[in-house]
Coordinates of C-alpha atoms in Angstrom, one line a residue:
X123 CA 0.0 -0.1 0.0
X124 CA 1.2 3.3 -1.0
X125 CA 2.1 5.8 2.0
X126 CA 2.0 8.8 -0.4
X127 CA -0.9 11.0 0.6
X128 CA -1.1 12.3 -2.9
X129 CA -2.6 8.8 -3.9
X130 CA -5.8 10.4 -2.3
X131 CA -6.1 13.1 -4.8
X132 CA -5.9 10.8 -7.8
X133 CA -9.1 10.3 -10.0
X134 CA -10.5 13.9 -9.3
X135 CA -10.3 16.6 -12.0
X136 CA -7.5 19.4 -11.9
X137 CA -8.9 22.7 -10.5
X138 CA -7.7 25.9 -11.9
X139 CA -7.6 29.4 -10.4
X140 CA -10.7 30.2 -12.6
X141 CA -12.6 27.4 -10.9
X142 CA -11.8 28.8 -7.4
X143 CA -12.8 32.4 -8.6
X144 CA -16.2 31.2 -10.0
X145 CA -17.0 29.5 -6.6
X146 CA -15.8 32.4 -4.8
X147 CA -18.1 34.8 -6.8
X148 CA -20.9 32.5 -6.1
X149 CA -20.2 32.8 -2.6
X150 CA -20.0 36.6 -2.8
X151 CA -23.6 36.9 -4.0
X152 CA -22.8 40.0 -6.2
X153 CA -20.3 41.7 -3.8
X154 CA -17.5 43.2 -5.6
X155 CA -14.6 40.6 -5.8
X156 CA -11.6 43.1 -5.3
X157 CA -13.3 45.4 -2.7
X158 CA -14.4 42.3 -0.5
X159 CA -11.4 39.9 -0.8
X160 CA -8.3 41.7 -2.2
X161 CA -6.3 43.4 0.5
X162 CA -3.2 45.5 -0.6
X163 CA -0.2 46.7 1.1
X164 CA 0.9 50.4 1.5
X165 CA 2.7 49.8 -1.9
X166 CA -0.1 48.5 -3.6
X167 CA 1.0 45.0 -3.5
X168 CA -2.0 42.4 -3.4
X169 CA -2.1 40.0 -0.5
X170 CA -4.3 37.4 -1.9
X171 CA -7.0 36.4 -1.3
X172 CA -5.0 33.3 -2.5
X173 CA -1.9 32.7 -4.6
X174 CA -1.7 30.0 -7.3
X175 CA 1.5 30.6 -9.2
X176 CA 4.2 28.2 -8.3
X177 CA 6.9 30.3 -6.7
X178 CA 10.3 30.2 -8.8
X179 CA 13.6 29.7 -7.0
X180 CA 12.0 28.5 -3.7
X181 CA 15.4 27.4 -2.2
X182 CA 16.3 29.0 1.0
X183 CA 17.5 32.4 0.9
X184 CA 19.8 31.9 4.0
X185 CA 21.6 29.0 5.0
X186 CA 21.1 26.7 8.2
X187 CA 21.8 28.6 11.3
X188 CA 23.6 27.8 14.6
X189 CA 21.6 25.2 16.5
X190 CA 22.4 26.9 19.9
X191 CA 22.4 30.6 18.9
X192 CA 20.6 30.8 15.4
X193 CA 20.4 34.8 15.6
X194 CA 22.1 37.3 17.9
X195 CA 20.0 38.4 21.0
X196 CA 20.9 42.1 20.9
X197 CA 19.9 44.4 23.7
X198 CA 19.8 47.9 23.5
X199 CA 21.1 50.2 26.7
X200 CA 20.7 53.8 27.3
X201 CA 20.7 54.4 30.9
X202 CA 22.2 57.8 31.7
X203 CA 24.4 56.8 34.5
X204 CA 27.4 54.5 33.2
X205 CA 27.4 52.5 36.4
X206 CA 23.6 51.6 36.4
X207 CA 24.1 51.0 32.6
X208 CA 26.7 48.6 33.5
X209 CA 24.4 46.7 36.0
X210 CA 21.8 46.4 33.5
X211 CA 24.2 45.0 30.7
X212 CA 25.6 42.4 33.2
X213 CA 22.3 41.4 34.0
X214 CA 21.3 41.1 30.4
X215 CA 24.4 39.0 29.4
X216 CA 23.8 36.8 32.5
X217 CA 20.1 36.2 31.4
X218 CA 21.1 35.2 27.8
X219 CA 21.8 38.3 25.9
X220 CA 24.6 37.8 23.3
X221 CA 25.2 41.1 21.9
X222 CA 25.1 44.7 23.5
X223 CA 23.8 47.9 21.9
X224 CA 24.9 51.2 23.1
X225 CA 22.9 54.6 22.7
X226 CA 25.5 57.1 23.6
X227 CA 24.8 60.7 24.4
X228 CA 27.3 63.3 25.9
X229 CA 25.0 64.6 28.5
X230 CA 23.0 61.6 29.1
X231 CA 19.7 63.0 27.8
X232 CA 19.0 60.2 25.4
X233 CA 21.6 57.7 26.2
X234 CA 24.7 56.8 28.4
X235 CA 26.5 59.9 29.4
X236 CA 29.7 59.3 27.6
X237 CA 31.8 62.4 27.3
X238 CA 35.0 60.4 27.4
X239 CA 36.2 56.7 26.9
X240 CA 36.3 56.4 30.6
X241 CA 32.5 56.4 30.8
X242 CA 32.2 53.7 28.2
X243 CA 34.8 51.7 30.0
X244 CA 32.6 52.0 33.1
X245 CA 29.7 51.0 31.4
X246 CA 31.5 47.9 30.1
X247 CA 33.4 46.9 33.1
X248 CA 33.2 43.0 33.7
X249 CA 32.1 42.4 30.0
X250 CA 34.1 39.7 28.2
X251 CA 34.4 41.6 24.8
X252 CA 35.9 38.5 23.3
X253 CA 32.4 36.7 23.5
X254 CA 30.0 39.8 23.8
X255 CA 30.1 42.1 20.8
X256 CA 29.3 45.6 21.5
X257 CA 27.5 47.9 19.0
X258 CA 27.0 51.6 18.9
X259 CA 23.3 52.1 18.2
X260 CA 23.4 56.0 18.8
X261 CA 26.4 58.3 19.1
X262 CA 27.6 59.0 15.8
X263 CA 31.3 59.7 14.9
X264 CA 32.1 60.9 18.3
X265 CA 30.7 57.6 19.8
X266 CA 32.7 55.4 17.5
X267 CA 35.9 57.3 18.4
X268 CA 35.4 56.6 22.1
X269 CA 34.5 53.1 21.4
X270 CA 37.4 52.8 19.3
X271 CA 39.6 54.1 22.3
X272 CA 38.2 51.5 24.6
X273 CA 38.8 48.5 22.0
X274 CA 42.4 49.6 21.0
X275 CA 44.0 47.1 23.1
X276 CA 41.5 44.3 21.7
X277 CA 41.8 44.9 18.0
X278 CA 40.1 41.6 17.1
X279 CA 36.9 42.3 19.0
X280 CA 33.6 41.8 17.1
X281 CA 30.8 44.5 17.2
X282 CA 29.9 47.6 15.2
X283 CA 30.7 51.4 15.3
X284 CA 27.2 52.0 13.8
X285 CA 28.4 54.9 11.6
X286 CA 26.0 56.4 8.8
X287 CA 27.1 55.7 5.2
X288 CA 30.0 57.7 3.8
X289 CA 31.2 58.8 7.4
X290 CA 34.7 60.2 7.5
X291 CA 37.3 58.1 9.0
X292 CA 35.1 54.8 8.5
X293 CA 38.1 53.4 6.3
X294 CA 40.5 54.1 9.3
X295 CA 38.5 51.7 11.6
X296 CA 38.4 49.2 9.1
X297 CA 42.3 48.9 9.2
X298 CA 42.4 49.1 13.1
X299 CA 39.5 46.6 13.8
X300 CA 39.4 43.9 11.0
X301 CA 36.4 42.2 12.7
X302 CA 34.3 45.1 13.6
X303 CA 31.4 46.2 11.3
X304 CA 31.7 50.1 10.4
X305 CA 28.5 51.2 9.0
X306 CA 25.0 50.6 10.0
X307 CA 22.3 51.5 7.4
X308 CA 19.4 52.5 9.6
X309 CA 16.7 51.9 7.1
X310 CA 14.3 51.1 10.0
X311 CA 14.1 54.7 10.4
X312 CA 12.0 54.9 7.1
X313 CA 9.5 52.6 8.5
X314 CA 9.3 54.1 11.9
X315 CA 8.6 57.5 10.1
X316 CA 5.5 55.9 8.6
X317 CA 7.0 54.8 5.4
X318 CA 6.3 51.6 3.5
X319 CA 8.1 48.3 3.1
X320 CA 9.4 49.1 -0.3
X321 CA 10.7 52.5 0.6
X322 CA 12.6 50.8 3.7
X323 CA 14.2 48.4 1.6
X324 CA 15.0 50.9 -1.2
X325 CA 16.5 53.1 1.3
X326 CA 18.7 50.3 2.8
X327 CA 19.9 49.6 -0.9
X328 CA 20.8 53.3 -1.3
X329 CA 22.7 53.4 2.1
X330 CA 24.5 50.0 1.2
X331 CA 25.6 51.1 -2.3
X332 CA 26.9 54.6 -0.9
X333 CA 28.7 52.7 2.1
X334 CA 30.4 50.2 -0.3
X335 CA 31.3 53.1 -2.8
X336 CA 32.7 55.1 0.0
X337 CA 34.9 52.3 1.6
X338 CA 36.3 51.2 -1.6
X339 CA 37.1 54.7 -2.5
X340 CA 39.1 55.1 0.7
X341 CA 41.1 51.9 -0.1
X342 CA 39.0 49.3 1.7
X343 CA 38.9 45.8 -0.1
X344 CA 35.4 45.1 -1.4
X345 CA 34.8 41.9 0.6
X346 CA 36.1 43.7 3.9
X347 CA 33.8 46.6 2.9
X348 CA 30.9 44.2 2.5
X349 CA 31.9 42.6 6.0
X350 CA 31.7 46.1 7.5
X351 CA 28.1 47.0 6.5
X352 CA 25.1 46.2 8.6
X353 CA 21.5 46.7 7.8
X354 CA 18.9 47.7 10.3
X355 CA 15.4 47.0 9.4
X356 CA 12.1 47.2 11.3
X357 CA 10.2 44.2 12.3
X358 CA 6.4 44.8 12.4
X359 CA 3.6 42.8 14.1
X360 CA 2.4 42.1 10.5
X361 CA 4.1 38.7 10.4
X362 CA 3.8 37.7 6.8
X363 CA 4.8 41.2 5.4
X364 CA 7.9 41.4 7.8
X365 CA 9.0 38.0 6.5
X366 CA 8.7 38.8 3.0
X367 CA 10.3 42.2 3.4
X368 CA 13.4 40.9 5.3
X369 CA 13.7 38.1 2.6
X370 CA 13.5 40.9 -0.2
X371 CA 16.0 42.9 1.5
X372 CA 18.4 39.9 1.5
X373 CA 17.9 39.5 -2.3
X374 CA 18.3 43.3 -3.0
X375 CA 21.5 43.5 -0.9
X376 CA 22.9 40.4 -2.5
X377 CA 22.6 42.0 -5.9
X378 CA 24.3 45.2 -4.8
X379 CA 27.3 43.3 -3.2
X380 CA 27.5 41.2 -6.6
X381 CA 27.7 44.5 -8.6
X382 CA 30.7 45.4 -6.4
X383 CA 32.4 42.2 -7.1
X384 CA 31.8 40.7 -3.5
X385 CA 32.2 37.1 -3.2
X386 CA 30.8 34.8 -0.4
X387 CA 29.7 37.7 1.8
X388 CA 26.1 38.5 2.7
X389 CA 25.0 41.7 4.5
X390 CA 24.0 41.2 8.0
X391 CA 20.4 42.4 9.0
X392 CA 19.8 43.5 12.4
X393 CA 15.9 43.7 12.9
X394 CA 14.3 45.8 15.6
X395 CA 10.7 45.6 16.4
X396 CA 9.2 48.8 15.0
X397 CA 8.6 51.8 17.5
X398 CA 5.5 53.0 15.3
X399 CA 3.3 50.3 16.6
X400 CA 4.2 50.8 20.3
X401 CA 1.4 52.2 22.5
X402 CA 1.6 54.3 25.9
X403 CA -1.9 53.4 26.7
X404 CA -2.6 49.7 27.8
X405 CA 1.1 49.1 27.1
X406 CA 0.8 45.3 28.1
X407 CA -0.7 44.8 24.5
X408 CA 2.8 45.7 23.3
X409 CA 3.8 42.2 24.4
X410 CA 1.6 40.8 21.6
X411 CA 3.0 43.2 19.1
X412 CA 6.5 42.7 19.8
X413 CA 6.3 38.8 20.2
X414 CA 4.6 38.8 16.7
X415 CA 7.5 41.1 15.3
X416 CA 10.1 38.9 16.9
X417 CA 8.5 35.7 15.4
X418 CA 8.6 37.4 12.1
X419 CA 12.1 38.7 12.2
X420 CA 13.3 35.1 13.3
X421 CA 11.4 33.4 10.4
X422 CA 12.5 36.2 8.0
X423 CA 16.2 35.3 8.6
X424 CA 17.3 38.1 10.8
X425 CA 21.0 37.7 11.8
X426 CA 20.5 39.9 15.0
X427 CA 17.4 40.9 16.7
X428 CA 16.3 43.5 19.2
X429 CA 12.9 43.4 20.8
X430 CA 11.9 46.7 22.2
X431 CA 10.8 46.6 26.0
X432 CA 6.8 47.0 26.4
X433 CA 7.5 50.5 28.1
X434 CA 9.3 52.0 24.9
X435 CA 6.7 54.7 24.4
X436 CA 6.8 55.7 28.1
X437 CA 10.4 55.9 29.0
X438 CA 13.4 54.0 29.8
X439 CA 12.9 50.5 30.7
X440 CA 12.9 48.9 34.2
X441 CA 14.9 45.7 34.8
X442 CA 11.7 44.0 34.5
X443 CA 10.8 45.4 31.1
X444 CA 14.3 44.5 29.9
X445 CA 14.1 40.9 31.2
X446 CA 10.8 40.5 29.4
X447 CA 12.2 41.6 26.2
X448 CA 15.3 39.3 26.3
X449 CA 13.1 36.3 27.6
X450 CA 10.8 36.8 24.6
X451 CA 13.8 35.9 22.3
X452 CA 15.0 33.2 24.5
X453 CA 11.5 31.5 24.2
X454 CA 11.6 32.1 20.4
X455 CA 14.7 30.1 20.2
X456 CA 14.5 27.5 23.0
X457 CA 10.7 26.7 23.0
X458 CA 9.5 27.8 19.4
X459 CA 12.7 26.3 17.8
X460 CA 12.7 29.2 15.1
X461 CA 16.3 28.6 14.3
X462 CA 15.9 25.0 13.5
X463 CA 14.8 25.6 9.9
X464 CA 16.6 27.4 7.2
X465 CA 14.3 30.1 5.7
X466 CA 10.9 28.4 6.7
X467 CA 9.1 30.7 4.4
X468 CA 10.9 29.1 1.3
X469 CA 8.4 27.7 -1.3
X470 CA 5.4 29.3 0.4
X471 CA 3.2 30.8 -2.5
X472 CA 2.4 33.9 -0.2
X473 CA 5.8 34.5 1.0
X474 CA 7.7 33.8 -2.3
X475 CA 5.3 36.1 -4.3
X476 CA 5.4 39.0 -1.8
X477 CA 9.1 38.7 -1.4
X478 CA 9.6 38.9 -5.3
X479 CA 7.2 41.9 -5.8
X480 CA 8.7 43.7 -2.9
X481 CA 12.2 43.2 -4.2
X482 CA 11.3 44.3 -7.7
X483 CA 9.6 47.3 -6.7
X484 CA 12.3 48.1 -4.0
X485 CA 14.9 47.8 -6.8
X486 CA 13.0 50.0 -9.1
X487 CA 12.6 52.8 -6.3
X488 CA 16.2 52.4 -5.3
X489 CA 17.2 53.1 -9.1
X490 CA 15.1 56.1 -8.9
X491 CA 16.8 57.3 -5.6
X492 CA 20.1 56.8 -7.2
X493 CA 19.4 58.9 -10.1
X494 CA 17.9 61.7 -7.7
X495 CA 21.5 62.0 -5.9
X496 CA 21.7 58.8 -3.9
X497 CA 21.6 58.3 -0.3
X498 CA 22.8 61.7 0.8
X499 CA 19.9 63.4 -1.0
X500 CA 17.4 60.9 0.0
X501 CA 18.1 61.5 3.7
X502 CA 18.6 65.4 3.5
X503 CA 16.4 66.2 0.5
X504 CA 12.5 66.7 0.1
X505 CA 11.8 64.2 -2.6
X506 CA 12.0 60.8 -0.6
X507 CA 10.8 62.6 2.6
X508 CA 7.6 63.5 0.6
X509 CA 7.1 59.9 -0.4
X510 CA 7.4 58.8 3.2
X511 CA 4.8 61.4 4.3
X512 CA 2.4 60.2 1.7
X513 CA 2.8 56.5 3.1
X514 CA 2.4 57.7 6.5
X515 CA -0.9 59.7 5.7
X516 CA -2.3 56.5 4.1
X517 CA -1.5 54.7 7.2
X518 CA -3.2 57.5 9.5
X519 CA -6.2 57.3 7.3
X520 CA -6.4 53.6 7.8
X521 CA -6.1 53.8 11.6
X522 CA -8.8 56.4 11.8
X523 CA -11.2 54.2 9.8
X524 CA -10.3 51.2 11.6
X525 CA -8.8 49.4 8.5
X526 CA -5.8 49.1 10.4
X527 CA -5.9 48.2 14.2
X528 CA -3.7 48.7 17.4
X529 CA -5.4 46.5 20.0
X530 CA -6.2 48.6 23.1
X531 CA -5.8 52.0 21.3
X532 CA -8.3 52.4 18.1
X533 CA -9.9 49.0 18.7
X534 CA -10.8 47.2 22.1
X535 CA -9.5 49.8 24.4
X536 CA -9.6 49.0 28.1
X537 CA -10.2 52.1 30.2
X538 CA -9.0 50.7 33.5
X539 CA -5.9 49.0 32.1
X540 CA -3.2 48.1 34.8
X541 CA -0.3 50.6 34.4
X542 CA 3.2 49.6 33.6
X543 CA 6.2 51.2 35.3
X544 CA 8.9 53.0 33.2
X545 CA 11.8 55.1 34.3
X546 CA 12.2 58.7 33.3
X547 CA 13.8 59.7 29.8
X548 CA 13.4 58.4 26.3
X549 CA 14.1 54.9 24.8
X550 CA 14.8 55.7 21.3
X551 CA 18.1 56.8 19.8
X552 CA 18.2 60.1 17.9
X553 CA 20.7 59.2 15.2
X554 CA 18.0 58.1 12.7
X555 CA 17.8 60.2 9.7
X556 CA 14.0 60.3 9.9
X557 CA 12.0 61.5 12.8
X558 CA 9.8 58.4 14.2
X559 CA 6.0 58.5 14.8
X560 CA 3.8 56.4 16.8
X561 CA 0.4 55.8 15.2
X562 CA -1.3 55.6 18.6
X563 CA -0.4 59.0 19.7
X564 CA -3.4 60.9 18.4
X565 CA -5.9 58.4 20.1
X566 CA -3.8 58.4 23.4
X567 CA -4.3 62.3 23.2
X568 CA -8.0 61.9 23.5
X569 CA -7.5 59.4 26.4
X570 CA -5.3 62.1 28.1
X571 CA -7.9 64.7 27.7
X572 CA -10.7 62.4 29.1
X573 CA -8.5 61.7 32.3
X574 CA -7.9 65.3 32.8
X575 CA -11.6 66.0 32.5
X576 CA -12.2 63.2 35.2
X577 CA -9.9 64.9 37.5
X578 CA -11.5 68.2 37.1
X579 CA -15.1 67.1 37.2
X580 CA -14.9 64.0 39.4
X581 CA -16.2 61.6 36.7
X582 CA -15.3 60.4 33.2
X583 CA -17.0 61.8 30.2
X584 CA -20.0 59.6 29.6
X585 CA -22.4 58.9 26.8
X586 CA -25.9 57.3 27.0
X587 CA -26.7 54.2 24.8
X588 CA -30.3 54.5 23.8
X589 CA -31.4 51.1 22.7
X590 CA -34.1 49.9 20.7
X591 CA -35.6 46.2 21.0
X592 CA -34.3 43.2 22.8
X593 CA -30.7 42.6 24.1
X594 CA -30.2 40.3 21.1
X595 CA -31.4 42.9 18.8
X596 CA -29.2 46.0 20.1
X597 CA -26.1 44.1 21.7
X598 CA -23.9 44.2 18.6
X599 CA -24.1 47.9 17.9
X600 CA -24.2 48.7 21.6
X601 CA -21.0 46.9 22.1
X602 CA -19.5 48.6 19.0
X603 CA -20.8 52.0 20.2
X604 CA -19.1 51.4 23.7
X605 CA -15.8 50.4 22.2
X606 CA -16.0 53.2 19.7
X607 CA -16.5 55.9 22.3
X608 CA -13.8 54.3 24.8
X609 CA -11.2 54.8 22.2
X610 CA -11.4 58.4 23.4
X611 CA -11.9 57.7 27.1
X612 CA -15.6 58.0 27.0
X613 CA -17.7 55.6 29.1
X614 CA -21.3 54.7 28.7
X615 CA -24.5 54.2 30.4
X616 CA -27.9 52.7 29.4
X617 CA -27.5 49.7 27.0
X618 CA -30.7 48.1 28.7
X619 CA -33.7 46.8 27.2
X620 CA -36.5 49.4 27.7
X621 CA -40.2 48.6 27.5
X622 CA -40.9 51.8 25.3
X623 CA -39.2 54.9 24.0
X624 CA -40.5 57.0 27.1
X625 CA -38.6 54.6 29.5
X626 CA -35.5 55.2 27.5
X627 CA -35.8 58.8 27.5
X628 CA -36.4 58.8 31.3
X629 CA -33.2 56.8 31.7
X630 CA -31.5 59.3 29.5
X631 CA -32.7 62.2 31.7
X632 CA -31.2 60.5 34.8
X633 CA -27.9 59.8 33.1
X634 CA -26.7 63.3 33.4
X635 CA -25.0 63.2 29.9
X636 CA -25.5 65.3 26.9
X637 CA -24.7 62.7 24.2
X638 CA -27.1 59.9 23.2
X639 CA -26.3 57.2 20.8
X640 CA -29.2 55.1 19.5
X641 CA -28.4 51.3 19.0
X642 CA -30.7 48.7 17.5
X643 CA -31.4 46.9 14.1
X644 CA -31.9 48.5 10.7
X645 CA -35.5 47.5 10.9
X646 CA -36.0 49.2 14.5
X647 CA -34.1 52.3 13.0
X648 CA -36.6 52.6 10.2
X649 CA -39.7 52.7 12.4
X650 CA -38.5 54.0 15.7
X651 CA -35.2 56.1 15.4
X652 CA -36.7 59.4 14.3
X653 CA -39.2 59.4 17.2
X654 CA -36.8 58.4 19.6
X655 CA -34.1 61.1 18.6
X656 CA -36.8 63.7 18.8
X657 CA -37.6 62.6 22.4
X658 CA -34.0 62.6 23.5
X659 CA -33.4 66.0 22.2
X660 CA -36.6 67.3 23.9
X661 CA -35.1 65.6 27.1
X662 CA -31.9 67.7 26.9
X663 CA -29.5 65.9 24.5
X664 CA -27.2 68.2 22.8
X665 CA -26.7 65.4 20.1
X666 CA -28.0 62.2 19.1
X667 CA -25.9 59.7 17.0
X668 CA -27.0 56.8 15.3
X669 CA -24.6 53.5 15.5
X670 CA -24.8 52.4 11.9
X671 CA -24.6 53.9 8.5
X672 CA -27.3 56.5 7.2
X673 CA -30.7 54.9 6.4
X674 CA -33.2 56.7 4.0
X675 CA -36.2 58.1 5.9
X676 CA -34.4 58.2 9.3
X677 CA -34.0 61.7 10.5
X678 CA -32.8 63.7 13.4
X679 CA -29.1 62.3 13.7
X680 CA -26.3 64.4 14.1
X681 CA -23.7 61.8 13.5
X682 CA -23.5 58.2 12.4
X683 CA -20.9 55.9 13.7
X684 CA -19.8 52.6 12.1
X685 CA -17.0 50.4 11.4
X686 CA -15.6 52.7 8.9
X687 CA -16.3 56.3 10.2
X688 CA -13.4 58.3 11.0
X689 CA -12.6 57.6 14.8
X690 CA -10.7 60.7 15.3
X691 CA -13.5 62.9 14.0
X692 CA -16.0 61.2 16.0
X693 CA -14.1 61.5 19.2
X694 CA -13.4 65.2 18.6
X695 CA -17.1 65.8 18.1
X696 CA -17.9 63.6 21.3
X697 CA -15.4 65.5 23.5
X698 CA -16.8 68.9 22.2
X699 CA -20.3 67.7 23.2
X700 CA -19.2 66.5 26.6
X701 CA -17.1 69.7 27.4
X702 CA -13.8 67.8 27.3
X703 CA -10.9 70.2 26.8
X704 CA -7.6 69.1 25.4

């Protein structure tokens, strides 16, 4: 008896993409196929609904990794006091971290206070540099010089100076420290500024080409130059797109190095979980996002991964937050075994297709950026910044409409979430060429205003849910309205089954609020909503909203809230009605 499972499929007629589409159209019952089923990325790439083309070149893009340390666990440190930074670094190394990343700042505002090499020595006291590579994450040329002073008696040390492309003296470091990486192309800053995946990979390509040209022009051998450049990319909670992006970046980088005649060297990729997805409100939900991003970075083949602490949007991390960040990586390695398979996405129709299309679009944009003046013009000029701003605006619109979600912020907010402790200061370096954003910030501003109102008035801003029908009939829209208003820190009352409209209006009077939201079925709206709205306004409602889209013949509504209504516009109106000041 054959043990080949494919025997079970024998005898059935072959199916084609057209057959699947015909069945899908039948299930849609007249709904538009593209609008209903096709999702696209910020770069316009289709994400299905399914892929049928067999991927070409589905061999792994990266080789098998070390069974014990498949990628470097790199932790970032920016505690102002070098002694405290040292304590945190030693704790991280003892807890499983394999590489250290330093954020240096002369006065300690945004990193370790390092005005001289002695401060760095103090921060690294007790660290065995022969087994724990040290990288400069922020600090520029001054920071690189200070680290080189510390390492001058250990020239074979591994790590990185983190210099931007085409930095003066980078070639001199190459001669003094043959195993150190010289340049870090920080393309993640494109993504954290709101840019797209294609823009991020294209910026990486531009920076890599610039770094290679500059090092070679200053007498560095091409292979040594290639070993001296690291790419930093963002890892997002969108697992599949992050995997495809990192794989596409590897393809693009390999093509650039090939053009410089490099043999047997691959550009190492350092993936950092994205700052733009981090939240200050309900920061425990950040655990979900950074875990998903870390998984994607590992599956996408990152050579080193940094997982941001859950407190990244609040300030500097506590030892607890640092421990959670490193333990997540240990879990991904030791319990999820993500390093056991070389390129687990290889052969997947979804990932191979997205990888190929991302790489092609990124290469095209890279050529455009080169024609516009290269990396220097991209980071200092206006053209590329305009492209990033357009991508950012698209994401902001998607978050406002609910097409993109940040759990705990613009979807399923928890008004009484448990706080997370953070230390004063900032937890993001400032050497990045593009200013980072957080998509949660505009929503969090409404929550801040609501809490300020609560302290002043003694209670949270509140709306009344004026319901029609039974619990089963109004519950879905009442729950939606409750969550929708909670995004702005607004609580609700009502949401009970009332015997008639008069009982509902009486309950509204007792609530003491000025905003009522009618919740029920479309059928109930057609026969009862207009009359109920009139009664609510007569009872003192400044505004009456309806949970659902506009319905012909239903009057008296000041606003309609639904799954695609603009959340920020809705919240601004709610706060104005309820007297909440920013």
